[in-house]
Coordinates of N, CA and C in Angstrom, one line a residue:
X28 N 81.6 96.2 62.5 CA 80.6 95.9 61.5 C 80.8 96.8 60.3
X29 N 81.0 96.3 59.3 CA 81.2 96.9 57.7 C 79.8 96.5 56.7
X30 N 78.7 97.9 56.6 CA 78.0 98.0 56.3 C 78.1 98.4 54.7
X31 N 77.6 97.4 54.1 CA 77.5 97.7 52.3 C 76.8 99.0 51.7
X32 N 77.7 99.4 50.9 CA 76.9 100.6 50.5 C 75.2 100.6 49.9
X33 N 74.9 99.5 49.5 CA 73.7 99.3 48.9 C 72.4 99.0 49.7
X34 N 73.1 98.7 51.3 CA 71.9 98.4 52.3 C 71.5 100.0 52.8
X35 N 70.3 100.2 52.9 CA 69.4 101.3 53.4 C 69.3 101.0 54.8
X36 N 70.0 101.8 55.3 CA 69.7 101.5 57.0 C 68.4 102.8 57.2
X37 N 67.8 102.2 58.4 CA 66.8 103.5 59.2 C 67.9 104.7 59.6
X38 N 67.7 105.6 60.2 CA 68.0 106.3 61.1 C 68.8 105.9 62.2
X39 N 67.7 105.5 62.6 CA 68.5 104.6 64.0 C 69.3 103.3 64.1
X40 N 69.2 103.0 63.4 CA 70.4 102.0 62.7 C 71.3 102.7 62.5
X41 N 71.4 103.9 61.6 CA 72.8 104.4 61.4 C 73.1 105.1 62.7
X42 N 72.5 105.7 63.1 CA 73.2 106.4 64.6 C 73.9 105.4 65.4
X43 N 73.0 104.4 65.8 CA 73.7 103.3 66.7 C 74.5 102.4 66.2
X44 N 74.8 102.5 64.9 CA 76.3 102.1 64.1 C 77.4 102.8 64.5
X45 N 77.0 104.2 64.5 CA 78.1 105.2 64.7 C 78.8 104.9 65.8
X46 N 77.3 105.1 67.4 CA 77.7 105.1 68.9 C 78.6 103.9 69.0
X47 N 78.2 102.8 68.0 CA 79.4 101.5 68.6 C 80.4 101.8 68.2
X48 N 80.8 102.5 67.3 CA 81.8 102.5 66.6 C 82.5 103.8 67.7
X49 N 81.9 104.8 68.4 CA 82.6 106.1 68.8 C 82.8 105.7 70.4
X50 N 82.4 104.4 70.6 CA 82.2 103.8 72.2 C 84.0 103.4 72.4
X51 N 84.5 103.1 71.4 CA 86.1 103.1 71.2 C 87.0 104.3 71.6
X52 N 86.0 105.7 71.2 CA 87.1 106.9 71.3 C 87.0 107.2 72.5
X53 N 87.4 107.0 73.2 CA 87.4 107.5 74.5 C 88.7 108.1 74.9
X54 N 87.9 109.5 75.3 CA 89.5 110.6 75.5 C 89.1 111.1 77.0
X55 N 90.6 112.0 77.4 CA 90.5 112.9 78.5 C 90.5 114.4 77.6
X56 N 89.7 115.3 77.8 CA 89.6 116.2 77.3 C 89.9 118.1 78.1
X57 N 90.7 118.6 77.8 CA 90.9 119.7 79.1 C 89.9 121.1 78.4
X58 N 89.0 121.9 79.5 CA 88.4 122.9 79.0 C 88.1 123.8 79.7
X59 N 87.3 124.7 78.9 CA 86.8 125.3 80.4 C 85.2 125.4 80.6
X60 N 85.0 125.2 81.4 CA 83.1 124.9 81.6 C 82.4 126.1 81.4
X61 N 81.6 126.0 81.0 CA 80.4 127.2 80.0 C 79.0 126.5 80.2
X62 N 77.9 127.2 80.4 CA 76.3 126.7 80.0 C 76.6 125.5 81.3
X63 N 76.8 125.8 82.6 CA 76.4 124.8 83.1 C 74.8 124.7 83.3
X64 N 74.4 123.6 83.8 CA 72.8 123.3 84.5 C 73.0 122.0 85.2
X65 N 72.5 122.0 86.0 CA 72.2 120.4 86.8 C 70.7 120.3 86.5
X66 N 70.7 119.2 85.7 CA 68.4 119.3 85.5 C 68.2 118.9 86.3
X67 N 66.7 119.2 86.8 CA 66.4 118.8 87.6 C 64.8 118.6 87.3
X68 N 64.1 117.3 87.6 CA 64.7 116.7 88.8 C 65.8 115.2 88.7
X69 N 66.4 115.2 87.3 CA 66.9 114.0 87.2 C 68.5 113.9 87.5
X70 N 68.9 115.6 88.1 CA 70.2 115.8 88.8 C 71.6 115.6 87.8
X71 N 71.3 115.0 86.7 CA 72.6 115.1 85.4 C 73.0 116.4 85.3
X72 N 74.4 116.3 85.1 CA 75.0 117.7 84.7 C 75.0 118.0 83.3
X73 N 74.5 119.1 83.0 CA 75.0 119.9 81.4 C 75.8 120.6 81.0
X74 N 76.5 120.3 80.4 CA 77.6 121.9 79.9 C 78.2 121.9 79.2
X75 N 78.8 122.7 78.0 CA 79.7 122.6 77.1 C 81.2 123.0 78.1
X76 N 82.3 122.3 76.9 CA 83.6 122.9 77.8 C 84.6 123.5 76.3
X77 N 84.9 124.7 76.8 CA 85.4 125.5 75.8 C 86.9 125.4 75.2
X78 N 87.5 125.3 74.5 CA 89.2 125.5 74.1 C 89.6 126.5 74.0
X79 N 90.6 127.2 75.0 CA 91.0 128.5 75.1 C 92.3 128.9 74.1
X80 N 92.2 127.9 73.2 CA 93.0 128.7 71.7 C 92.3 129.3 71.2
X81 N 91.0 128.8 70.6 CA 89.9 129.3 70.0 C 88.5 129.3 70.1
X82 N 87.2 129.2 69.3 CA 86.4 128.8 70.0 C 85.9 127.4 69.8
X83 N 86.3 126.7 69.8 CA 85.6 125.3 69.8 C 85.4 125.0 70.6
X84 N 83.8 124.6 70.6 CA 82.8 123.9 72.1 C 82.6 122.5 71.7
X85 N 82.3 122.3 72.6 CA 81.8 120.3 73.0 C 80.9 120.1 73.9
X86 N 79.4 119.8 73.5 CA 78.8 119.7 74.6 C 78.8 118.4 75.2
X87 N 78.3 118.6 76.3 CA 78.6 117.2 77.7 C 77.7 117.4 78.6
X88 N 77.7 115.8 78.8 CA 76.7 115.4 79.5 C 77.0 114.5 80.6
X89 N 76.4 115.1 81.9 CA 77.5 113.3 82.8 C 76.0 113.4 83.5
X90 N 75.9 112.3 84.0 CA 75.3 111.3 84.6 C 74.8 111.5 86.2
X91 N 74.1 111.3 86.8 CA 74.1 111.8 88.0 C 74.7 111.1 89.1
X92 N 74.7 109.9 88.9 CA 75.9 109.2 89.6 C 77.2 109.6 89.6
X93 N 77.6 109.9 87.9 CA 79.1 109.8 88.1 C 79.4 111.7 88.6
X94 N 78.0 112.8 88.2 CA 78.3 114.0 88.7 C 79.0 114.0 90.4
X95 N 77.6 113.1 91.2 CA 77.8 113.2 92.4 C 78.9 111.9 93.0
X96 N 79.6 111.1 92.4 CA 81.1 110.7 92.7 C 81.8 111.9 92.3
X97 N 81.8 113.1 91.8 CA 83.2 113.4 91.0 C 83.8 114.0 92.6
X98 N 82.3 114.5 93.7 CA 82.7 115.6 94.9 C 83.0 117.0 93.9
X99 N 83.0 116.9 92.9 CA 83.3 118.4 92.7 C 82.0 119.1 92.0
X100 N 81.6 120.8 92.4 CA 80.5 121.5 91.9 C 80.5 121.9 90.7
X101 N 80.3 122.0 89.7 CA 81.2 122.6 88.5 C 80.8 123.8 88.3
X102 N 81.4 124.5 88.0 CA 80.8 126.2 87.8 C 81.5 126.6 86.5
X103 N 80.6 128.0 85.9 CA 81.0 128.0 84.8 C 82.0 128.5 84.9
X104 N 83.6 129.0 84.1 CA 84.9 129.1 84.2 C 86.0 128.6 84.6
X105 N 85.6 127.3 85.2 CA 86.0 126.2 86.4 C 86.5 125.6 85.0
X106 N 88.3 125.2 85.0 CA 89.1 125.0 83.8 C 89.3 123.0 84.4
X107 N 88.8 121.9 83.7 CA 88.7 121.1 83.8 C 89.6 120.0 82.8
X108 N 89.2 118.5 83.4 CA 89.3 117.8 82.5 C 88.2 116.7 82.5
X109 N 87.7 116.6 81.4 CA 86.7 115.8 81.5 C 87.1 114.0 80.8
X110 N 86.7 113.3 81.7 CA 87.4 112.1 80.6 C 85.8 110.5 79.9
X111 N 85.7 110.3 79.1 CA 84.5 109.8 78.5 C 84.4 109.8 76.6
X112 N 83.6 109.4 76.8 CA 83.5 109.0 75.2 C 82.1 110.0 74.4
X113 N 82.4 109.6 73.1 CA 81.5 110.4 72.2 C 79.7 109.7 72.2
X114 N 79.1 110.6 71.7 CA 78.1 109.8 71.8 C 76.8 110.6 71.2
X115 N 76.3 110.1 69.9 CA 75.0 110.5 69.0 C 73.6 110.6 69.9
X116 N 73.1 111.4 70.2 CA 71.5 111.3 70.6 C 70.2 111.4 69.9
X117 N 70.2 109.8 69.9 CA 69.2 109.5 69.0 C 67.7 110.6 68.4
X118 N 67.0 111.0 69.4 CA 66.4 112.0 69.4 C 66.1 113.4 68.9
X119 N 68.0 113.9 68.8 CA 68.1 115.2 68.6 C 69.0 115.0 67.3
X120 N 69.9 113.9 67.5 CA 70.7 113.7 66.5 C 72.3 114.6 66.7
X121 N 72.4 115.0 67.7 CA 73.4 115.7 68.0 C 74.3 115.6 68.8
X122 N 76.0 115.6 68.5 CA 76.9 114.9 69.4 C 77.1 115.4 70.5
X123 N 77.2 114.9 71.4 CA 77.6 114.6 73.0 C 78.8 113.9 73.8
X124 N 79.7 115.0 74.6 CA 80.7 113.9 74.8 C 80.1 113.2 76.4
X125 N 80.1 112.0 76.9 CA 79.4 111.1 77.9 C 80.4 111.3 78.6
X126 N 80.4 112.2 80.0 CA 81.7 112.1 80.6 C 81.6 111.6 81.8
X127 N 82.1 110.6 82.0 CA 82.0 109.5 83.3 C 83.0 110.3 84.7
X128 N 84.1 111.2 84.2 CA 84.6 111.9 85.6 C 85.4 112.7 84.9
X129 N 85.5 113.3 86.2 CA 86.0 115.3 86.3 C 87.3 115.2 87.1
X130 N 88.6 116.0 86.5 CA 89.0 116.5 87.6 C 89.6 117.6 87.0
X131 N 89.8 118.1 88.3 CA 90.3 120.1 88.3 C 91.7 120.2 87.7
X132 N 91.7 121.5 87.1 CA 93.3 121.8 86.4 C 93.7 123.0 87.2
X133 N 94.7 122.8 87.5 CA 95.6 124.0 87.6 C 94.9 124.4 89.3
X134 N 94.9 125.7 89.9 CA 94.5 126.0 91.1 C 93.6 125.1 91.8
X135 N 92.3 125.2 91.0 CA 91.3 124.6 91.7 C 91.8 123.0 92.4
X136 N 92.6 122.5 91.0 CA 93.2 121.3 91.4 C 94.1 121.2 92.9
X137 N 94.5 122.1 92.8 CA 95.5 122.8 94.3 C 94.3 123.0 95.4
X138 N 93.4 124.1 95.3 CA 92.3 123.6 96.1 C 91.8 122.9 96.7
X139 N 91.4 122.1 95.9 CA 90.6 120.6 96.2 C 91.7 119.8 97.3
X140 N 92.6 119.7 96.9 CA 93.7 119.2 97.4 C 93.9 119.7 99.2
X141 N 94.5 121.0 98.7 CA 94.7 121.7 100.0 C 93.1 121.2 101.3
X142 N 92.1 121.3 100.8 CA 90.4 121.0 101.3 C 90.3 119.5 102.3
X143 N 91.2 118.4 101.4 CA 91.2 117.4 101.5 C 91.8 117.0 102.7
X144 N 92.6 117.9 102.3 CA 94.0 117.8 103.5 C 93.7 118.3 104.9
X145 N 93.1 119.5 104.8 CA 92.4 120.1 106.1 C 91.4 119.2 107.0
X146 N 90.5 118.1 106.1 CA 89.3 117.4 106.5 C 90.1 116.1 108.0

């Protein structure tokens, strides 16, 4: 949708112009987990995930379904990959990446593995 410069959108018109438009970017992103929380009581996970070239953060958000499919606990320093799309919150107005699943990098990934194997 190609909106004309001379139409006045609300607020919320423009945000959820954006969301459709960022419902396209959908990446796998590698980091490392910081500020975790599980809220409670609605069980969603919280947490930015960090870039260890520098400091650029990304906050994220996943869902409590897809937390509790991932099987994994996330803790902060726990070096991940998170994969999901961008996403405006209407409310706060502040970007969010929506991350539908997790998986482990490097050891932990060996871990999990090794765990699985034992079961």
């Amino acid at each position: 949708m190609i909106v004309e410069m001379d139409k006045i959108l609300t607020v919320t018109e423009y945000i959820n112009l954006l969301n459709d438009k960022f419902a396209g970017y959908k990446a796998k992103i590698v980091g490392e987990v910081f500020g975790f929380k599980e809220w409670q009581p609605s069980g969603h996970a919280y947490f930015s995930l960090k870039d260890e070239n520098d400091e650029s953060i990304l906050s994220c958000v996943m869902w409590k379904s897809n937390y509790a499919l991932s099987g994994i606990r996330l803790e902060d320093g726990m070096k991940i990959i998170a994969n999901g799309r961008p996403n405006i919150y209407n409310r706060d107005g502040r970007l969010k990446f929506i991350v539908d699943s997790i998986e482990l990098v490097g050891e932990g990934a060996l871990k999990k593995h090794y765990d699985e194997l034992k079961m």
